[in-house]
């Protein structure tokens, strides 16, 4: 394990980049995902259509294809962002499709009486979604969104393939220098497991805190 | 969809007008976005006919279809291996022997939190160090199967646990051993019930085969990379590849949904049958 200790700064830099990538793209995915979910249940057919196309497109394209398209393709039409920003945008767009589906399934589990009560009070669609349905729906999907967070953490490793130096890429570089694959990759794996275990514990805490006992 | 319909009333004249306006606004917004995109492409000369013409010719498509075939082959083999691995791991996790149960649990928990790319790097740069140099195909398929087995194991475990306990008890009661009950009674029913999840999970594996890009196994994405370095049509190539993936995966997802809907229909049908029978029995009772 002393290979890992000798290159500790490379590993910690990698973990910090992975954490930044994860946090920023998760925030973006959460925002876009809730909006897309709201579109998919709205009364306007055109909005529903746009939401469906969004989800189908991003769920059915490999993340790596999107990364390659955005990083190497878009500069060809003059859309140039820094590499890290591009990775955050792509991962956020991709995971938003999954969050949208999780939130939508949460919306569908809120009991019909809630929506009927909101309508009976004269709330509009937007109001009843914002004030009555979504707060309850989001409480119900803490666990699925936690799972998406873990998947997202693992997916940030694909950014290594387009040149972002995060944990996987850092481990690969150290291995190329030291040629000791087992300790190096096991070290990186433990890094990911720590992040995911923390995420699991936090998800459990949030769930206990916000869960509605019915 | 039907549940979310409750969120709004049957629209009256004012609501209908508002919805029409909203539809027009959405339409204009989408059209504007498309227009901006098209203008960007046109300004950089990416819409020129000769930049897209190569993709109307057969040799290009033959090359891409060969890539697609390699993708499908890798995904199919990886799915098959993961299904087998998943069943073994699920049985291990449900086993009564503590050592088996623990090792299966540790494997599943570790593999569910370690990125596939890390495993790919390990196979790519790690194994040759110890004198194991696999063919390219296995450099891609092995890490995918190792990782996906854990996911499939959890699916199978859920399926086995979701089965009515009476099935297993009945098997034991007619004198079958534990293993026979599992093989002849529990697993066939669980697999059938899980078919939709297995199909939709294979979409995930199909997407993961794009890691061939890193292994330089010539599946679809890597073929695209080769084409793009050769003809310099980066954006066109990658857009076409994304479309191919979307068509393929959307049809697989559709298949999964159809399978699920059919199962749902069947169980609803059975439930309806049961209610009917019960209602009839109640009606036959003397008042």
PDB file of N, CA and C in Angstrom, chain A residues 40-44 46-48 50 56-57 59-62 64-65 68-69 72-74 76-79 94 98 108 112 115-116 119 125 133 154 157-158 160-161 168 172 175 179 181-182 185 188-189 192-193 196, chain B residues 1 3-9 19 22-23 26 30 40-41 44 46 110-118 121-122 125-126 129-130 203 207 210-211 213-214 221 232 234-235 238-239 241-242 245-246 249-250 253 257:
ATOM      1  N   UNK A  40     -43.396  16.385 -17.594  1.00  0.00           N
ATOM      2  CA  UNK A  40     -44.015  15.126 -18.032  1.00  0.00           C
ATOM      3  C   UNK A  40     -45.384  14.901 -17.422  1.00  0.00           C
ATOM      4  N   UNK A  41     -45.761  15.632 -16.363  1.00  0.00           N
ATOM      5  CA  UNK A  41     -47.110  15.446 -15.821  1.00  0.00           C
ATOM      6  C   UNK A  41     -47.987  16.667 -16.079  1.00  0.00           C
ATOM      7  N   UNK A  42     -47.498  17.636 -16.904  1.00  0.00           N
ATOM      8  CA  UNK A  42     -48.245  18.873 -17.074  1.00  0.00           C
ATOM      9  C   UNK A  42     -49.421  18.670 -18.027  1.00  0.00           C
ATOM     10  N   UNK A  43     -50.415  19.593 -17.963  1.00  0.00           N
ATOM     11  CA  UNK A  43     -51.583  19.454 -18.840  1.00  0.00           C
ATOM     12  C   UNK A  43     -51.285  19.784 -20.301  1.00  0.00           C
ATOM     13  N   UNK A  44     -50.149  20.449 -20.572  1.00  0.00           N
ATOM     14  CA  UNK A  44     -49.864  20.851 -21.951  1.00  0.00           C
ATOM     15  C   UNK A  44     -49.167  19.705 -22.677  1.00  0.00           C
ATOM     16  N   UNK A  46     -47.659  19.495 -25.471  1.00  0.00           N
ATOM     17  CA  UNK A  46     -46.356  19.777 -26.079  1.00  0.00           C
ATOM     18  C   UNK A  46     -45.255  19.643 -25.039  1.00  0.00           C
ATOM     19  N   UNK A  47     -45.515  20.140 -23.807  1.00  0.00           N
ATOM     20  CA  UNK A  47     -44.514  20.022 -22.741  1.00  0.00           C
ATOM     21  C   UNK A  47     -44.258  18.558 -22.404  1.00  0.00           C
ATOM     22  N   UNK A  48     -45.359  17.785 -22.325  1.00  0.00           N
ATOM     23  CA  UNK A  48     -45.191  16.359 -22.041  1.00  0.00           C
ATOM     24  C   UNK A  48     -44.313  15.714 -23.103  1.00  0.00           C
ATOM     25  N   UNK A  50     -42.001  17.123 -25.049  1.00  0.00           N
ATOM     26  CA  UNK A  50     -40.600  17.523 -24.905  1.00  0.00           C
ATOM     27  C   UNK A  50     -39.954  16.733 -23.775  1.00  0.00           C
ATOM     28  N   UNK A  56     -36.132   9.911 -23.095  1.00  0.00           N
ATOM     29  CA  UNK A  56     -35.800   8.799 -23.991  1.00  0.00           C
ATOM     30  C   UNK A  56     -34.410   8.992 -24.594  1.00  0.00           C
ATOM     31  N   UNK A  57     -34.108  10.242 -25.005  1.00  0.00           N
ATOM     32  CA  UNK A  57     -32.815  10.501 -25.632  1.00  0.00           C
ATOM     33  C   UNK A  57     -31.676  10.225 -24.661  1.00  0.00           C
ATOM     34  N   UNK A  59     -31.635   8.646 -21.716  1.00  0.00           N
ATOM     35  CA  UNK A  59     -31.522   7.331 -21.095  1.00  0.00           C
ATOM     36  C   UNK A  59     -31.000   6.290 -22.078  1.00  0.00           C
ATOM     37  N   UNK A  60     -31.144   6.556 -23.362  1.00  0.00           N
ATOM     38  CA  UNK A  60     -30.783   5.533 -24.337  1.00  0.00           C
ATOM     39  C   UNK A  60     -29.453   5.788 -25.030  1.00  0.00           C
ATOM     40  N   UNK A  61     -28.764   6.872 -24.652  1.00  0.00           N
ATOM     41  CA  UNK A  61     -27.441   7.114 -25.220  1.00  0.00           C
ATOM     42  C   UNK A  61     -26.401   6.800 -24.147  1.00  0.00           C
ATOM     43  N   UNK A  62     -25.324   6.078 -24.491  1.00  0.00           N
ATOM     44  CA  UNK A  62     -24.276   5.854 -23.497  1.00  0.00           C
ATOM     45  C   UNK A  62     -23.652   7.183 -23.080  1.00  0.00           C
ATOM     46  N   UNK A  64     -20.688   7.816 -22.321  1.00  0.00           N
ATOM     47  CA  UNK A  64     -19.401   8.042 -22.973  1.00  0.00           C
ATOM     48  C   UNK A  64     -19.583   8.672 -24.354  1.00  0.00           C
ATOM     49  N   UNK A  65     -20.654   8.246 -25.079  1.00  0.00           N
ATOM     50  CA  UNK A  65     -20.924   8.828 -26.390  1.00  0.00           C
ATOM     51  C   UNK A  65     -21.231  10.314 -26.237  1.00  0.00           C
ATOM     52  N   UNK A  68     -18.004  12.195 -25.446  1.00  0.00           N
ATOM     53  CA  UNK A  68     -17.155  12.341 -26.635  1.00  0.00           C
ATOM     54  C   UNK A  68     -17.757  13.368 -27.587  1.00  0.00           C
ATOM     55  N   UNK A  69     -19.098  13.309 -27.761  1.00  0.00           N
ATOM     56  CA  UNK A  69     -19.771  14.244 -28.675  1.00  0.00           C
ATOM     57  C   UNK A  69     -19.575  15.679 -28.191  1.00  0.00           C
ATOM     58  N   UNK A  72     -15.391  16.503 -28.014  1.00  0.00           N
ATOM     59  CA  UNK A  72     -14.656  16.558 -29.280  1.00  0.00           C
ATOM     60  C   UNK A  72     -15.509  17.092 -30.430  1.00  0.00           C
ATOM     61  N   UNK A  73     -16.853  16.926 -30.323  1.00  0.00           N
ATOM     62  CA  UNK A  73     -17.712  17.312 -31.438  1.00  0.00           C
ATOM     63  C   UNK A  73     -18.094  18.780 -31.414  1.00  0.00           C
ATOM     64  N   UNK A  74     -18.573  19.256 -30.257  1.00  0.00           N
ATOM     65  CA  UNK A  74     -19.113  20.613 -30.209  1.00  0.00           C
ATOM     66  C   UNK A  74     -18.111  21.718 -30.553  1.00  0.00           C
ATOM     67  N   UNK A  76     -16.318  21.819 -32.930  1.00  0.00           N
ATOM     68  CA  UNK A  76     -16.403  21.941 -34.385  1.00  0.00           C
ATOM     69  C   UNK A  76     -17.446  22.962 -34.815  1.00  0.00           C
ATOM     70  N   UNK A  77     -18.469  23.203 -33.944  1.00  0.00           N
ATOM     71  CA  UNK A  77     -19.460  24.228 -34.285  1.00  0.00           C
ATOM     72  C   UNK A  77     -19.282  25.435 -33.369  1.00  0.00           C
ATOM     73  N   UNK A  78     -18.084  25.582 -32.817  1.00  0.00           N
ATOM     74  CA  UNK A  78     -17.756  26.793 -32.073  1.00  0.00           C
ATOM     75  C   UNK A  78     -18.294  26.860 -30.663  1.00  0.00           C
ATOM     76  N   UNK A  79     -18.787  25.725 -30.122  1.00  0.00           N
ATOM     77  CA  UNK A  79     -19.222  25.717 -28.727  1.00  0.00           C
ATOM     78  C   UNK A  79     -18.077  25.167 -27.896  1.00  0.00           C
ATOM     79  N   UNK A  94     -27.286  13.967 -18.426  1.00  0.00           N
ATOM     80  CA  UNK A  94     -27.518  12.529 -18.521  1.00  0.00           C
ATOM     81  C   UNK A  94     -28.262  12.022 -17.295  1.00  0.00           C
ATOM     82  N   UNK A  98     -32.614  10.281 -15.411  1.00  0.00           N
ATOM     83  CA  UNK A  98     -32.924   9.256 -14.411  1.00  0.00           C
ATOM     84  C   UNK A  98     -33.641   9.869 -13.215  1.00  0.00           C
ATOM     85  N   UNK A 108     -46.411   9.778  -8.929  1.00  0.00           N
ATOM     86  CA  UNK A 108     -47.497   8.822  -9.132  1.00  0.00           C
ATOM     87  C   UNK A 108     -47.881   8.087  -7.855  1.00  0.00           C
ATOM     88  N   UNK A 112     -54.154   9.932  -4.641  1.00  0.00           N
ATOM     89  CA  UNK A 112     -54.983  10.760  -5.519  1.00  0.00           C
ATOM     90  C   UNK A 112     -55.758  11.796  -4.713  1.00  0.00           C
ATOM     91  N   UNK A 115     -54.173  15.242  -4.567  1.00  0.00           N
ATOM     92  CA  UNK A 115     -54.343  16.071  -5.751  1.00  0.00           C
ATOM     93  C   UNK A 115     -55.779  16.585  -5.835  1.00  0.00           C
ATOM     94  N   UNK A 116     -56.724  15.714  -5.492  1.00  0.00           N
ATOM     95  CA  UNK A 116     -58.131  16.132  -5.549  1.00  0.00           C
ATOM     96  C   UNK A 116     -58.405  17.230  -4.540  1.00  0.00           C
ATOM     97  N   UNK A 119     -57.036  20.490  -5.803  1.00  0.00           N
ATOM     98  CA  UNK A 119     -57.886  21.059  -6.854  1.00  0.00           C
ATOM     99  C   UNK A 119     -59.158  21.614  -6.266  1.00  0.00           C
ATOM    100  N   UNK A 125     -52.721  24.093 -11.488  1.00  0.00           N
ATOM    101  CA  UNK A 125     -51.819  22.956 -11.658  1.00  0.00           C
ATOM    102  C   UNK A 125     -50.454  23.251 -11.044  1.00  0.00           C
ATOM    103  N   UNK A 133     -48.067  18.402  -4.162  1.00  0.00           N
ATOM    104  CA  UNK A 133     -47.628  17.111  -4.692  1.00  0.00           C
ATOM    105  C   UNK A 133     -46.117  16.915  -4.554  1.00  0.00           C
ATOM    106  N   UNK A 154     -20.074   6.896  -9.630  1.00  0.00           N
ATOM    107  CA  UNK A 154     -19.305   5.946 -10.425  1.00  0.00           C
ATOM    108  C   UNK A 154     -19.176   6.407 -11.868  1.00  0.00           C
ATOM    109  N   UNK A 157     -16.329   8.655 -13.330  1.00  0.00           N
ATOM    110  CA  UNK A 157     -15.051   8.083 -13.743  1.00  0.00           C
ATOM    111  C   UNK A 157     -14.909   8.119 -15.265  1.00  0.00           C
ATOM    112  N   UNK A 158     -16.062   8.152 -15.982  1.00  0.00           N
ATOM    113  CA  UNK A 158     -15.976   8.173 -17.448  1.00  0.00           C
ATOM    114  C   UNK A 158     -15.336   9.469 -17.938  1.00  0.00           C
ATOM    115  N   UNK A 160     -12.696  10.495 -17.075  1.00  0.00           N
ATOM    116  CA  UNK A 160     -11.282  10.177 -17.282  1.00  0.00           C
ATOM    117  C   UNK A 160     -11.015   9.873 -18.754  1.00  0.00           C
ATOM    118  N   UNK A 161     -12.017   9.271 -19.409  1.00  0.00           N
ATOM    119  CA  UNK A 161     -11.819   8.858 -20.803  1.00  0.00           C
ATOM    120  C   UNK A 161     -11.670  10.047 -21.744  1.00  0.00           C
ATOM    121  N   UNK A 168     -10.080   7.971 -11.007  1.00  0.00           N
ATOM    122  CA  UNK A 168      -9.704   6.847 -11.870  1.00  0.00           C
ATOM    123  C   UNK A 168      -8.491   7.193 -12.725  1.00  0.00           C
ATOM    124  N   UNK A 172      -4.723   5.658 -12.736  1.00  0.00           N
ATOM    125  CA  UNK A 172      -4.110   5.128 -13.948  1.00  0.00           C
ATOM    126  C   UNK A 172      -2.721   5.731 -14.160  1.00  0.00           C
ATOM    127  N   UNK A 175      -0.248   4.299 -11.780  1.00  0.00           N
ATOM    128  CA  UNK A 175       0.090   2.934 -12.185  1.00  0.00           C
ATOM    129  C   UNK A 175       1.075   2.938 -13.347  1.00  0.00           C
ATOM    130  N   UNK A 179       3.858   0.940 -12.074  1.00  0.00           N
ATOM    131  CA  UNK A 179       3.605  -0.438 -12.508  1.00  0.00           C
ATOM    132  C   UNK A 179       3.280  -1.356 -11.345  1.00  0.00           C
ATOM    133  N   UNK A 181      -0.187  -2.363 -10.343  1.00  0.00           N
ATOM    134  CA  UNK A 181      -1.640  -2.165 -10.567  1.00  0.00           C
ATOM    135  C   UNK A 181      -2.512  -2.509  -9.371  1.00  0.00           C
ATOM    136  N   UNK A 182      -2.231  -3.638  -8.692  1.00  0.00           N
ATOM    137  CA  UNK A 182      -3.177  -4.078  -7.659  1.00  0.00           C
ATOM    138  C   UNK A 182      -3.330  -3.037  -6.542  1.00  0.00           C
ATOM    139  N   UNK A 185      -5.008   0.354  -7.980  1.00  0.00           N
ATOM    140  CA  UNK A 185      -6.427   0.345  -8.333  1.00  0.00           C
ATOM    141  C   UNK A 185      -7.302  -0.018  -7.131  1.00  0.00           C
ATOM    142  N   UNK A 188      -7.785   3.204  -5.317  1.00  0.00           N
ATOM    143  CA  UNK A 188      -8.817   4.042  -5.936  1.00  0.00           C
ATOM    144  C   UNK A 188     -10.208   3.471  -5.658  1.00  0.00           C
ATOM    145  N   UNK A 189     -10.309   2.140  -5.729  1.00  0.00           N
ATOM    146  CA  UNK A 189     -11.599   1.504  -5.457  1.00  0.00           C
ATOM    147  C   UNK A 189     -12.076   1.808  -4.052  1.00  0.00           C
ATOM    148  N   UNK A 192     -13.625   5.212  -3.936  1.00  0.00           N
ATOM    149  CA  UNK A 192     -15.024   5.234  -4.409  1.00  0.00           C
ATOM    150  C   UNK A 192     -15.956   4.622  -3.378  1.00  0.00           C
ATOM    151  N   UNK A 193     -15.501   3.503  -2.762  1.00  0.00           N
ATOM    152  CA  UNK A 193     -16.376   2.843  -1.783  1.00  0.00           C
ATOM    153  C   UNK A 193     -16.651   3.757  -0.606  1.00  0.00           C
ATOM    154  N   UNK A 196     -19.256   6.299  -1.693  1.00  0.00           N
ATOM    155  CA  UNK A 196     -20.589   5.704  -1.835  1.00  0.00           C
ATOM    156  C   UNK A 196     -21.160   5.311  -0.476  1.00  0.00           C
TER     157      UNK A 196
ATOM    158  N   UNK B   1     -49.433   7.436 -16.352  1.00  0.00           N
ATOM    159  CA  UNK B   1     -49.988   8.640 -16.992  1.00  0.00           C
ATOM    160  C   UNK B   1     -51.363   8.940 -16.436  1.00  0.00           C
ATOM    161  N   UNK B   3     -52.626   8.305 -13.573  1.00  0.00           N
ATOM    162  CA  UNK B   3     -52.633   8.837 -12.216  1.00  0.00           C
ATOM    163  C   UNK B   3     -52.333  10.330 -12.229  1.00  0.00           C
ATOM    164  N   UNK B   4     -51.415  10.760 -13.139  1.00  0.00           N
ATOM    165  CA  UNK B   4     -51.036  12.162 -13.125  1.00  0.00           C
ATOM    166  C   UNK B   4     -52.129  13.036 -13.753  1.00  0.00           C
ATOM    167  N   UNK B   5     -53.047  12.405 -14.464  1.00  0.00           N
ATOM    168  CA  UNK B   5     -54.174  13.151 -15.039  1.00  0.00           C
ATOM    169  C   UNK B   5     -54.979  13.834 -13.954  1.00  0.00           C
ATOM    170  N   UNK B   6     -54.912  13.277 -12.740  1.00  0.00           N
ATOM    171  CA  UNK B   6     -55.707  13.816 -11.650  1.00  0.00           C
ATOM    172  C   UNK B   6     -55.228  15.205 -11.265  1.00  0.00           C
ATOM    173  N   UNK B   7     -53.975  15.517 -11.675  1.00  0.00           N
ATOM    174  CA  UNK B   7     -53.401  16.793 -11.267  1.00  0.00           C
ATOM    175  C   UNK B   7     -54.130  17.986 -11.870  1.00  0.00           C
ATOM    176  N   UNK B   8     -54.905  17.776 -12.917  1.00  0.00           N
ATOM    177  CA  UNK B   8     -55.614  18.920 -13.492  1.00  0.00           C
ATOM    178  C   UNK B   8     -57.009  18.500 -13.913  1.00  0.00           C
ATOM    179  N   UNK B   9     -57.927  19.492 -13.914  1.00  0.00           N
ATOM    180  CA  UNK B   9     -59.317  19.209 -14.277  1.00  0.00           C
ATOM    181  C   UNK B   9     -59.452  19.039 -15.771  1.00  0.00           C
ATOM    182  N   UNK B  19     -53.952  26.558 -22.576  1.00  0.00           N
ATOM    183  CA  UNK B  19     -53.124  25.443 -23.021  1.00  0.00           C
ATOM    184  C   UNK B  19     -52.677  25.632 -24.459  1.00  0.00           C
ATOM    185  N   UNK B  22     -49.885  28.010 -24.324  1.00  0.00           N
ATOM    186  CA  UNK B  22     -48.681  27.338 -23.817  1.00  0.00           C
ATOM    187  C   UNK B  22     -48.075  26.460 -24.894  1.00  0.00           C
ATOM    188  N   UNK B  23     -48.934  25.736 -25.632  1.00  0.00           N
ATOM    189  CA  UNK B  23     -48.433  24.870 -26.699  1.00  0.00           C
ATOM    190  C   UNK B  23     -47.671  25.678 -27.734  1.00  0.00           C
ATOM    191  N   UNK B  26     -44.325  26.777 -26.286  1.00  0.00           N
ATOM    192  CA  UNK B  26     -43.372  25.661 -26.289  1.00  0.00           C
ATOM    193  C   UNK B  26     -42.865  25.415 -27.705  1.00  0.00           C
ATOM    194  N   UNK B  30     -39.010  25.584 -28.854  1.00  0.00           N
ATOM    195  CA  UNK B  30     -38.286  24.456 -29.450  1.00  0.00           C
ATOM    196  C   UNK B  30     -37.756  24.837 -30.828  1.00  0.00           C
ATOM    197  N   UNK B  40     -25.755  27.610 -35.961  1.00  0.00           N
ATOM    198  CA  UNK B  40     -24.390  27.325 -35.496  1.00  0.00           C
ATOM    199  C   UNK B  40     -23.698  26.355 -36.449  1.00  0.00           C
ATOM    200  N   UNK B  41     -24.446  25.285 -36.781  1.00  0.00           N
ATOM    201  CA  UNK B  41     -23.870  24.285 -37.682  1.00  0.00           C
ATOM    202  C   UNK B  41     -23.549  24.910 -39.032  1.00  0.00           C
ATOM    203  N   UNK B  44     -20.509  27.247 -39.210  1.00  0.00           N
ATOM    204  CA  UNK B  44     -19.208  26.596 -39.203  1.00  0.00           C
ATOM    205  C   UNK B  44     -19.076  25.592 -40.342  1.00  0.00           C
ATOM    206  N   UNK B  46     -20.782  23.074 -41.081  1.00  0.00           N
ATOM    207  CA  UNK B  46     -20.970  21.656 -40.768  1.00  0.00           C
ATOM    208  C   UNK B  46     -22.220  21.084 -41.424  1.00  0.00           C
ATOM    209  N   UNK B 110     -19.140  -4.588  -2.853  1.00  0.00           N
ATOM    210  CA  UNK B 110     -17.952  -3.941  -3.415  1.00  0.00           C
ATOM    211  C   UNK B 110     -18.189  -3.567  -4.874  1.00  0.00           C
ATOM    212  N   UNK B 111     -18.720  -4.518  -5.661  1.00  0.00           N
ATOM    213  CA  UNK B 111     -18.863  -4.280  -7.093  1.00  0.00           C
ATOM    214  C   UNK B 111     -19.917  -3.218  -7.403  1.00  0.00           C
ATOM    215  N   UNK B 112     -20.833  -3.024  -6.470  1.00  0.00           N
ATOM    216  CA  UNK B 112     -21.863  -2.011  -6.739  1.00  0.00           C
ATOM    217  C   UNK B 112     -21.341  -0.602  -6.535  1.00  0.00           C
ATOM    218  N   UNK B 113     -20.158  -0.458  -5.910  1.00  0.00           N
ATOM    219  CA  UNK B 113     -19.670   0.902  -5.676  1.00  0.00           C
ATOM    220  C   UNK B 113     -18.341   1.179  -6.370  1.00  0.00           C
ATOM    221  N   UNK B 114     -17.845   0.217  -7.150  1.00  0.00           N
ATOM    222  CA  UNK B 114     -16.591   0.461  -7.872  1.00  0.00           C
ATOM    223  C   UNK B 114     -16.915   0.679  -9.349  1.00  0.00           C
ATOM    224  N   UNK B 115     -16.462   1.799  -9.932  1.00  0.00           N
ATOM    225  CA  UNK B 115     -16.779   2.078 -11.335  1.00  0.00           C
ATOM    226  C   UNK B 115     -16.246   0.997 -12.275  1.00  0.00           C
ATOM    227  N   UNK B 116     -16.990   0.725 -13.350  1.00  0.00           N
ATOM    228  CA  UNK B 116     -16.551  -0.272 -14.328  1.00  0.00           C
ATOM    229  C   UNK B 116     -15.228   0.138 -14.956  1.00  0.00           C
ATOM    230  N   UNK B 117     -15.076   1.454 -15.163  1.00  0.00           N
ATOM    231  CA  UNK B 117     -13.867   1.918 -15.845  1.00  0.00           C
ATOM    232  C   UNK B 117     -12.614   1.511 -15.067  1.00  0.00           C
ATOM    233  N   UNK B 118     -12.726   1.543 -13.722  1.00  0.00           N
ATOM    234  CA  UNK B 118     -11.595   1.150 -12.882  1.00  0.00           C
ATOM    235  C   UNK B 118     -11.253  -0.316 -13.140  1.00  0.00           C
ATOM    236  N   UNK B 121      -9.566  -0.596 -16.517  1.00  0.00           N
ATOM    237  CA  UNK B 121      -8.151  -0.223 -16.416  1.00  0.00           C
ATOM    238  C   UNK B 121      -7.344  -1.343 -15.771  1.00  0.00           C
ATOM    239  N   UNK B 122      -7.944  -1.972 -14.746  1.00  0.00           N
ATOM    240  CA  UNK B 122      -7.238  -3.047 -14.047  1.00  0.00           C
ATOM    241  C   UNK B 122      -6.936  -4.190 -15.016  1.00  0.00           C
ATOM    242  N   UNK B 125      -4.394  -2.629 -17.879  1.00  0.00           N
ATOM    243  CA  UNK B 125      -3.016  -2.300 -17.515  1.00  0.00           C
ATOM    244  C   UNK B 125      -2.492  -3.161 -16.373  1.00  0.00           C
ATOM    245  N   UNK B 126      -3.413  -3.779 -15.624  1.00  0.00           N
ATOM    246  CA  UNK B 126      -2.986  -4.552 -14.464  1.00  0.00           C
ATOM    247  C   UNK B 126      -2.641  -5.984 -14.807  1.00  0.00           C
ATOM    248  N   UNK B 129       0.601  -7.126 -16.495  1.00  0.00           N
ATOM    249  CA  UNK B 129       1.719  -7.058 -15.574  1.00  0.00           C
ATOM    250  C   UNK B 129       1.973  -8.411 -14.921  1.00  0.00           C
ATOM    251  N   UNK B 130       0.897  -9.184 -14.739  1.00  0.00           N
ATOM    252  CA  UNK B 130       1.036 -10.514 -14.130  1.00  0.00           C
ATOM    253  C   UNK B 130       1.027 -11.616 -15.184  1.00  0.00           C
ATOM    254  N   UNK B 203     -30.021  -3.144 -21.451  1.00  0.00           N
ATOM    255  CA  UNK B 203     -29.783  -1.840 -22.075  1.00  0.00           C
ATOM    256  C   UNK B 203     -28.573  -1.177 -21.424  1.00  0.00           C
ATOM    257  N   UNK B 207     -25.079  -0.088 -23.207  1.00  0.00           N
ATOM    258  CA  UNK B 207     -24.466   1.234 -23.126  1.00  0.00           C
ATOM    259  C   UNK B 207     -23.028   1.130 -22.629  1.00  0.00           C
ATOM    260  N   UNK B 210     -19.787   0.702 -24.729  1.00  0.00           N
ATOM    261  CA  UNK B 210     -19.111   1.834 -25.369  1.00  0.00           C
ATOM    262  C   UNK B 210     -17.726   2.053 -24.753  1.00  0.00           C
ATOM    263  N   UNK B 211     -17.442   1.378 -23.622  1.00  0.00           N
ATOM    264  CA  UNK B 211     -16.093   1.461 -23.048  1.00  0.00           C
ATOM    265  C   UNK B 211     -15.061   0.830 -23.966  1.00  0.00           C
ATOM    266  N   UNK B 213     -14.311   1.953 -26.512  1.00  0.00           N
ATOM    267  CA  UNK B 213     -13.598   3.177 -26.886  1.00  0.00           C
ATOM    268  C   UNK B 213     -12.227   3.229 -26.221  1.00  0.00           C
ATOM    269  N   UNK B 214     -12.163   2.760 -24.957  1.00  0.00           N
ATOM    270  CA  UNK B 214     -10.908   2.826 -24.202  1.00  0.00           C
ATOM    271  C   UNK B 214     -10.067   1.581 -24.441  1.00  0.00           C
ATOM    272  N   UNK B 221     -18.749   2.682 -30.911  1.00  0.00           N
ATOM    273  CA  UNK B 221     -18.131   3.981 -30.615  1.00  0.00           C
ATOM    274  C   UNK B 221     -16.683   4.024 -31.078  1.00  0.00           C
ATOM    275  N   UNK B 232     -12.201  13.115 -40.607  1.00  0.00           N
ATOM    276  CA  UNK B 232     -12.273  14.411 -39.947  1.00  0.00           C
ATOM    277  C   UNK B 232     -13.703  14.919 -39.767  1.00  0.00           C
ATOM    278  N   UNK B 234     -15.919  14.855 -37.277  1.00  0.00           N
ATOM    279  CA  UNK B 234     -16.140  14.480 -35.883  1.00  0.00           C
ATOM    280  C   UNK B 234     -17.612  14.520 -35.508  1.00  0.00           C
ATOM    281  N   UNK B 235     -18.212  15.716 -35.666  1.00  0.00           N
ATOM    282  CA  UNK B 235     -19.543  15.909 -35.098  1.00  0.00           C
ATOM    283  C   UNK B 235     -20.577  15.064 -35.834  1.00  0.00           C
ATOM    284  N   UNK B 238     -20.226  11.350 -34.640  1.00  0.00           N
ATOM    285  CA  UNK B 238     -20.705  11.070 -33.285  1.00  0.00           C
ATOM    286  C   UNK B 238     -22.214  11.252 -33.178  1.00  0.00           C
ATOM    287  N   UNK B 239     -22.780  12.199 -33.940  1.00  0.00           N
ATOM    288  CA  UNK B 239     -24.242  12.353 -33.906  1.00  0.00           C
ATOM    289  C   UNK B 239     -24.908  11.101 -34.466  1.00  0.00           C
ATOM    290  N   UNK B 241     -23.696   8.102 -34.554  1.00  0.00           N
ATOM    291  CA  UNK B 241     -23.530   6.989 -33.620  1.00  0.00           C
ATOM    292  C   UNK B 241     -24.503   7.096 -32.460  1.00  0.00           C
ATOM    293  N   UNK B 242     -24.677   8.323 -31.949  1.00  0.00           N
ATOM    294  CA  UNK B 242     -25.641   8.518 -30.858  1.00  0.00           C
ATOM    295  C   UNK B 242     -27.034   8.087 -31.321  1.00  0.00           C
ATOM    296  N   UNK B 245     -27.370   4.307 -31.338  1.00  0.00           N
ATOM    297  CA  UNK B 245     -27.561   3.815 -29.968  1.00  0.00           C
ATOM    298  C   UNK B 245     -28.989   4.071 -29.500  1.00  0.00           C
ATOM    299  N   UNK B 246     -29.507   5.280 -29.788  1.00  0.00           N
ATOM    300  CA  UNK B 246     -30.852   5.618 -29.297  1.00  0.00           C
ATOM    301  C   UNK B 246     -31.879   4.671 -29.884  1.00  0.00           C
ATOM    302  N   UNK B 249     -31.398   1.097 -28.293  1.00  0.00           N
ATOM    303  CA  UNK B 249     -31.773   1.001 -26.880  1.00  0.00           C
ATOM    304  C   UNK B 249     -33.243   1.312 -26.662  1.00  0.00           C
ATOM    305  N   UNK B 250     -33.782   2.255 -27.463  1.00  0.00           N
ATOM    306  CA  UNK B 250     -35.199   2.581 -27.294  1.00  0.00           C
ATOM    307  C   UNK B 250     -36.044   1.363 -27.649  1.00  0.00           C
ATOM    308  N   UNK B 253     -35.830  -0.978 -24.690  1.00  0.00           N
ATOM    309  CA  UNK B 253     -36.637  -0.490 -23.564  1.00  0.00           C
ATOM    310  C   UNK B 253     -38.115  -0.714 -23.842  1.00  0.00           C
ATOM    311  N   UNK B 257     -40.873  -2.760 -21.697  1.00  0.00           N
ATOM    312  CA  UNK B 257     -42.164  -2.219 -21.249  1.00  0.00           C
ATOM    313  C   UNK B 257     -43.307  -3.103 -21.716  1.00  0.00           C
TER     314      UNK B 257
END
